[in-house]
Short mmCIF file of C-alpha atoms in Angstrom, two decimals:
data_model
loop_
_atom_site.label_atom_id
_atom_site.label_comp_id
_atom_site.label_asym_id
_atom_site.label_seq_id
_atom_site.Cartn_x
_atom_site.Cartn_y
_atom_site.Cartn_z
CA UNK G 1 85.69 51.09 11.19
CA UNK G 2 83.11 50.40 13.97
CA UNK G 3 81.19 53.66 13.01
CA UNK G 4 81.59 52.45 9.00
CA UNK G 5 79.82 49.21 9.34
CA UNK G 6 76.97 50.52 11.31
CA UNK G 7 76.22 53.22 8.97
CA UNK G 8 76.75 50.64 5.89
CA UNK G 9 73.67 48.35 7.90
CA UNK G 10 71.41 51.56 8.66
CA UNK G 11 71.78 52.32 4.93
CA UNK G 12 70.97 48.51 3.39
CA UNK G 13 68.01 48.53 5.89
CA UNK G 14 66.46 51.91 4.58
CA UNK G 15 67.21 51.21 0.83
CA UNK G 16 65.21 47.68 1.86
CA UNK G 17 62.06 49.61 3.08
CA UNK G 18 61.69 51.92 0.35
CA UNK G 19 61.47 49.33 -2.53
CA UNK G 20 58.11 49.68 -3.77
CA UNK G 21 55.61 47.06 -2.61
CA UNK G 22 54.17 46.17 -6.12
CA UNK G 23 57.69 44.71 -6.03
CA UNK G 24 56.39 41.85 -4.04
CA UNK G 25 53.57 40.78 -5.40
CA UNK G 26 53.01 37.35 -7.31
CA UNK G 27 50.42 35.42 -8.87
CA UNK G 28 50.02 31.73 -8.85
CA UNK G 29 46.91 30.29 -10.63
CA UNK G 30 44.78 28.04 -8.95
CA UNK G 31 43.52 24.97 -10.10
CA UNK G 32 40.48 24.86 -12.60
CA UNK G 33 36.61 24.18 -11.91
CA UNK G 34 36.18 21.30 -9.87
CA UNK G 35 33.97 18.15 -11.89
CA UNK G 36 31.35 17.73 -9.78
CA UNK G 37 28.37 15.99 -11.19
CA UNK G 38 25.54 17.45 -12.69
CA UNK G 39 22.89 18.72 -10.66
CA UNK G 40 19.79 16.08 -11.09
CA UNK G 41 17.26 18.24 -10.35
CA UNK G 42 16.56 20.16 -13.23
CA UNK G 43 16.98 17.47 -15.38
CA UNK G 44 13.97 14.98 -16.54
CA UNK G 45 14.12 11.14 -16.21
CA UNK G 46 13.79 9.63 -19.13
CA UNK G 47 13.42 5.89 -20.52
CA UNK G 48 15.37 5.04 -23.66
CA UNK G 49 12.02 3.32 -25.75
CA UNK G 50 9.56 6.20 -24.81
CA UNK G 51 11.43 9.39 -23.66
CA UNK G 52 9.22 9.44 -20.79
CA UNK G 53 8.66 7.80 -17.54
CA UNK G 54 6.27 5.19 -18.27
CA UNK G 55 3.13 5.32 -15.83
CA UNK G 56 4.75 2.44 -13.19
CA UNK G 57 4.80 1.38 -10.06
CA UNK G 58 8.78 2.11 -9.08
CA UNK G 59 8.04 2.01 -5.08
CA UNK G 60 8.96 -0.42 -2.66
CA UNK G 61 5.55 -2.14 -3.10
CA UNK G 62 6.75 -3.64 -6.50
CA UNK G 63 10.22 -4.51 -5.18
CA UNK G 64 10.92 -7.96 -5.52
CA UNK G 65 13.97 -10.10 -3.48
CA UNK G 66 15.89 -11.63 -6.59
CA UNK G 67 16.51 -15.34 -6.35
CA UNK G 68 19.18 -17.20 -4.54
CA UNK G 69 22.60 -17.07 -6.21
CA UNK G 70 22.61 -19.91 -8.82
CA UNK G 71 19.04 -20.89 -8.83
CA UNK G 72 17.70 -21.39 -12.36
CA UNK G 73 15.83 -18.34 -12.52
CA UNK G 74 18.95 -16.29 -10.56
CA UNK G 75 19.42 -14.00 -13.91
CA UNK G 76 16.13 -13.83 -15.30
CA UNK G 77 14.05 -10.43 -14.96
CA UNK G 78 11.25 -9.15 -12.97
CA UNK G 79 11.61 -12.45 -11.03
CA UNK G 80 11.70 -12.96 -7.02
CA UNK G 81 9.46 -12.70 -4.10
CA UNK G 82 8.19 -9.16 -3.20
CA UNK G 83 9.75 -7.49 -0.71
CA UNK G 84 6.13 -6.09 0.83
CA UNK G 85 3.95 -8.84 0.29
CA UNK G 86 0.84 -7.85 1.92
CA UNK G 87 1.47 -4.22 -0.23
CA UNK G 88 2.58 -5.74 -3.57
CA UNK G 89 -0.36 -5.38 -6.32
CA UNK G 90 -2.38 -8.46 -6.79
CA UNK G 91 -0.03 -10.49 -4.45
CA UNK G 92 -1.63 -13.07 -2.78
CA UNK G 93 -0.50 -14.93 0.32
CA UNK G 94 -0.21 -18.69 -1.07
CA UNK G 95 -0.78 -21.59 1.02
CA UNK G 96 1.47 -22.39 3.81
CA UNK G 97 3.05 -19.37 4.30
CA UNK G 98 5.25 -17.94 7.36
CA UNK G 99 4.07 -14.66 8.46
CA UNK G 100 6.90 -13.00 10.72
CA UNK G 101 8.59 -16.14 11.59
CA UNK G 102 5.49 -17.62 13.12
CA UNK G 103 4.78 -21.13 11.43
CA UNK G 104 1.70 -21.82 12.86
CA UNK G 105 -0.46 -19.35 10.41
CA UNK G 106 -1.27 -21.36 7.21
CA UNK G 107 -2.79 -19.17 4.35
CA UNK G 108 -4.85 -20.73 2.27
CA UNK G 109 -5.89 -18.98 -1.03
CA UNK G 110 -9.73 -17.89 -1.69
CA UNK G 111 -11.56 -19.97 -3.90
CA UNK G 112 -11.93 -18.24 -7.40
CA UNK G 113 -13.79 -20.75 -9.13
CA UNK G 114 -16.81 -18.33 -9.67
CA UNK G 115 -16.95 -15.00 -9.99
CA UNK G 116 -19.71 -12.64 -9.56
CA UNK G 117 -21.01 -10.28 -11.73
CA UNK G 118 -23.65 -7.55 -11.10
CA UNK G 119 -20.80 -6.51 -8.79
CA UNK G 120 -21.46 -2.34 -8.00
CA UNK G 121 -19.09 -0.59 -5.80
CA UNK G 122 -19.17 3.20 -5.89
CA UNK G 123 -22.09 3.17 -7.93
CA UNK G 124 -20.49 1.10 -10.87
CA UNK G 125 -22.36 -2.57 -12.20
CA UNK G 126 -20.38 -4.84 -13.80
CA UNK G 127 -23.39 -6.77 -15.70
CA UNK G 128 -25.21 -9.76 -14.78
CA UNK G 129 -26.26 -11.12 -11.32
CA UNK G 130 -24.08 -14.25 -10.73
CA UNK G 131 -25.36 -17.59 -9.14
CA UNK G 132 -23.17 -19.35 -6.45
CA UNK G 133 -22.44 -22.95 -7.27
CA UNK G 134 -23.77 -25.59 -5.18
CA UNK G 135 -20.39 -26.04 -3.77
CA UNK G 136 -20.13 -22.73 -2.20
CA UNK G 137 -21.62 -21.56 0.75
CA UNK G 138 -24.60 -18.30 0.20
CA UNK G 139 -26.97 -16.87 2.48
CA UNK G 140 -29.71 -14.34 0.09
CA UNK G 141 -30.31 -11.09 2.09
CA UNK G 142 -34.17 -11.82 2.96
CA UNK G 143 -36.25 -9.32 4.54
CA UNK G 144 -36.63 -11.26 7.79
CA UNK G 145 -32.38 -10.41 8.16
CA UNK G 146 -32.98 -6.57 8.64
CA UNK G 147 -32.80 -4.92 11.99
CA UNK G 148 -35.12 -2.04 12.92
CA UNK G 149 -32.57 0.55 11.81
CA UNK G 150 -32.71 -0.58 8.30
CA UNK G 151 -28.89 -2.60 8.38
CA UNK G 152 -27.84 -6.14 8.48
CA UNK G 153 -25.11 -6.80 10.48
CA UNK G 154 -22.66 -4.97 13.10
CA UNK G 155 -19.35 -5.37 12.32
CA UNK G 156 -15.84 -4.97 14.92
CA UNK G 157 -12.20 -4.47 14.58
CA UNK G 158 -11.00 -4.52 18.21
CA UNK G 159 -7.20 -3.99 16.99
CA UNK G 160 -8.12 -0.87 14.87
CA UNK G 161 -11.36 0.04 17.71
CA UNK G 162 -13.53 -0.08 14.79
CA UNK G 163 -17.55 -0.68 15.82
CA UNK G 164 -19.90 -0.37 12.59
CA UNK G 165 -23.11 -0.89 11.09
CA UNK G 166 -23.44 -2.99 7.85
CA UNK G 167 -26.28 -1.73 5.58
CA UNK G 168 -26.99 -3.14 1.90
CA UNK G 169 -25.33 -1.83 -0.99
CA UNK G 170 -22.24 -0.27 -1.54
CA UNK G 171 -23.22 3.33 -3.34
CA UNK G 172 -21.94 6.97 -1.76
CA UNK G 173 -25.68 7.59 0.01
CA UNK G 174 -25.15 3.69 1.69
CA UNK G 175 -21.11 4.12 2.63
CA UNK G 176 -22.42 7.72 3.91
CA UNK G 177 -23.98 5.81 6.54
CA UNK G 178 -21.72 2.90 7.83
CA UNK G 179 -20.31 0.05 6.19
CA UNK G 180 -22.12 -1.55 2.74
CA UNK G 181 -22.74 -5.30 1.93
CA UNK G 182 -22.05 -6.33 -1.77
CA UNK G 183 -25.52 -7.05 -3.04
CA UNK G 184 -24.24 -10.15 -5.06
CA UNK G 185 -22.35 -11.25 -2.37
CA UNK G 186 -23.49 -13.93 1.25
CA UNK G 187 -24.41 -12.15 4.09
CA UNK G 188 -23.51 -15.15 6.36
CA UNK G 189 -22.60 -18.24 4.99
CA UNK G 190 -19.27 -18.35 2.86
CA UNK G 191 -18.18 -15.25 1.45
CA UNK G 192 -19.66 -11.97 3.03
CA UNK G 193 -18.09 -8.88 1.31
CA UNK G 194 -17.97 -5.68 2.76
CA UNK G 195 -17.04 -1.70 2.09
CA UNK G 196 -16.10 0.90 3.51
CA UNK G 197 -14.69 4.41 3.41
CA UNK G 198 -10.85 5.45 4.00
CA UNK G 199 -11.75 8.95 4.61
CA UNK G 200 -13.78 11.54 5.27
CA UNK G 201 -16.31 11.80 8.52
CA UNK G 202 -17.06 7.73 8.28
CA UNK G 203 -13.92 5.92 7.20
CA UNK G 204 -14.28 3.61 9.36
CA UNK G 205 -12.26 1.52 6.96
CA UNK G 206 -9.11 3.93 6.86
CA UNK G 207 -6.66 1.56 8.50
CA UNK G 208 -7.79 -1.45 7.59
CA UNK G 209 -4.45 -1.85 5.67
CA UNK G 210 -2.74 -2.09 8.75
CA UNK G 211 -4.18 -4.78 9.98
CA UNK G 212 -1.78 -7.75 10.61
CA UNK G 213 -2.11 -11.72 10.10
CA UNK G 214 -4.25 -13.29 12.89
CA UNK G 215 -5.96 -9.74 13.94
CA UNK G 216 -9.82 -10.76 15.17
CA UNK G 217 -12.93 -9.41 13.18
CA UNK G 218 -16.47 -10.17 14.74
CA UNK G 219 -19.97 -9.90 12.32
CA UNK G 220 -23.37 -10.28 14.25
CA UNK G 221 -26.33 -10.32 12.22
CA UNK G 222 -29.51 -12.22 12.92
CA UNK G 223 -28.83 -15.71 12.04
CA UNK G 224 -25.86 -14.99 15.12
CA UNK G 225 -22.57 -13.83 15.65
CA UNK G 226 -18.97 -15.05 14.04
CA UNK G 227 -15.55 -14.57 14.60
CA UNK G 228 -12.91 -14.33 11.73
CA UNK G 229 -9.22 -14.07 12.06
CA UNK G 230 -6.99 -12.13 8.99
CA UNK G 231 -5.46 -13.86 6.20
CA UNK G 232 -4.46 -11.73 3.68
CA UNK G 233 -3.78 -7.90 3.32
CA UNK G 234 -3.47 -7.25 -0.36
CA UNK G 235 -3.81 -3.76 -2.66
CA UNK G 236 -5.91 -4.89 -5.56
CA UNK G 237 -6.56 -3.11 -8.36
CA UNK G 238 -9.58 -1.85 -8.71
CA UNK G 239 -11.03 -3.87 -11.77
CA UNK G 240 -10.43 -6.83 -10.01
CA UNK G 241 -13.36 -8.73 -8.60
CA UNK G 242 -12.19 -12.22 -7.78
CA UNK G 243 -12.37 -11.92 -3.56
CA UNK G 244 -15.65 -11.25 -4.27
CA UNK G 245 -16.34 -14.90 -5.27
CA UNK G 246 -18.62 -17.26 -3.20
CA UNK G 247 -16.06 -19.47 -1.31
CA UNK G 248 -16.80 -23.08 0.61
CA UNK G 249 -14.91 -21.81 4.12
CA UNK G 250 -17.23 -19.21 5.89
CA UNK G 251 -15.29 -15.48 5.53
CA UNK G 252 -15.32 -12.06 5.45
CA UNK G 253 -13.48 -9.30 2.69
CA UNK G 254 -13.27 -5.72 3.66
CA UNK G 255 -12.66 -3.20 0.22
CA UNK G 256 -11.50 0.00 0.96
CA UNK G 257 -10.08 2.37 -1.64
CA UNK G 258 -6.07 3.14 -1.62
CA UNK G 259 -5.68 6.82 -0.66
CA UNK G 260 -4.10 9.19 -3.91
CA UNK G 261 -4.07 6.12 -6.01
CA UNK G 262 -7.74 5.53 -7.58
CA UNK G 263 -7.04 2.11 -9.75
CA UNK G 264 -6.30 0.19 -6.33
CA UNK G 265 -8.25 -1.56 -3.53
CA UNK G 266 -7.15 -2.74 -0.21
CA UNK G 267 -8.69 -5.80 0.44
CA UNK G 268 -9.03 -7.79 3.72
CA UNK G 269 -9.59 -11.44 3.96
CA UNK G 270 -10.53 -12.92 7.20
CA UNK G 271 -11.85 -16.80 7.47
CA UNK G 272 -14.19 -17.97 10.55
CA UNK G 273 -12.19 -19.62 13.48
#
């Protein structure tokens, strides 16, 4: 009976191994294509009046903080302080302002009561020469004001290690040489506005973005030597002449162009201390 079983297992077992392994095979589907999102990069962004992305500023420099919760203007549009001032496109500093926590800088706007014409930067003219009110300060460029190298003034950065002479005019052959004085503009008293390149062998002017609130700029010429502390750092664009304007307070404006964006300006303002 022993001997029966045994050969009854052996037999079950060999039967087992010689079923046919197709015999074991099953199929269980899996589950479909995943719904991932469409891939964004092949597709255009488009605006639902125009089709197009309209020609805008959409970088931080045009962001603006919305208003406090509740305050009247809390759901109103395009409203808010911007989040870069001293980047923002014709923003300007307003009086009183608190620069980096430190309340002892108070901004006062220019004066834009008058302003120039005749204004050529980059070989440009806007029209007319202007006249500076009686209430402004102006100092003419005289022939008595040149030095024996043919420019007007020396002008220093020390935060940005900039040294550089000021010559009149602001065309490519004048900026080829140093710095340019706006003809229309002071060359001492008031308003002295000056240009500069932001690239190439003599861009002297390159950072001058970069500069921060309180940062030191020295201009010697012959009627003597002033110091002027920073203001205002604004990008301007570049139809807009109003720091150009004769102003009461003695200053200084530095222009430079805005690198890969031709319709803006950077434009210093630094008033005597």
């Amino acid at each position: 009976m022993k001997k029966l079983t045994t050969l009854f297992s052996v037999l079950c077992l060999t039967l087992a191994l010689t079923v046919p392994a197709s015999a074991l095979d099953y199929n269980i589907d899996g589950p479909g294509d995943p719904e991932y999102g469409k891939s964004t990069s092949i597709e255009p962004v488009v605006t639902a009046d125009r089709g197009e992305l309209p020609n805008v500023d959409v970088s931080k420099n045009a962001a603006l903080i919305p208003p406090g919760f509740g305050s009247p203007s809390a759901y109103t549009l395009n409203t808010g302080n911007p989040l870069t001032p001293n980047l923002a496109p014709g923003y300007m500093l307003g009086e009183g302002a608190v620069i980096n926590g430190n309340t002892g800088i108070t901004v006062a706007p220019p004066d834009f009561n008058t302003i120039p014409s005749g204004i050529v930067f980059g070989g440009t003219s806007t029209g007319d020469t202007a006249t500076p009110t009686p209430s402004t300060g102006y100092t003419e460029v005289t022939s008595d004001l040149y030095y024996s190298g043919g420019y007007l003034a020396t002008l220093k950065i020390p935060s940005l290690k900039v040294s550089v002479k000021v010559y009149q005019g602001t065309d490519d052959k004048t900026l080829a040489k140093g710095a340019g004085h706006f003809e229309d503009t002071s060359i001492w008293d008031g308003n002295c506005a000056i240009a500069g390149h932001n690239r190439g062998a003599n861009c002297y002017f390159g950072e001058i973005h970069n500069l921060n609130v309180g940062d030191t700029i020295t201009l010697t010429t012959r009627l003597g030597t002033r110091t002027y502390a920073v203001t205002s750092v604004n990008k301007i664009s570049d139809t807009d002449n109003s720091l150009l304007a004769p102003t009461a307070e003695n200053c200084v404006t530095l222009f430079t162009c805005v690198r890969n964006q031709r319709a803006y300006r950077w434009a210093v303002r630094a008033v005597e201390v």
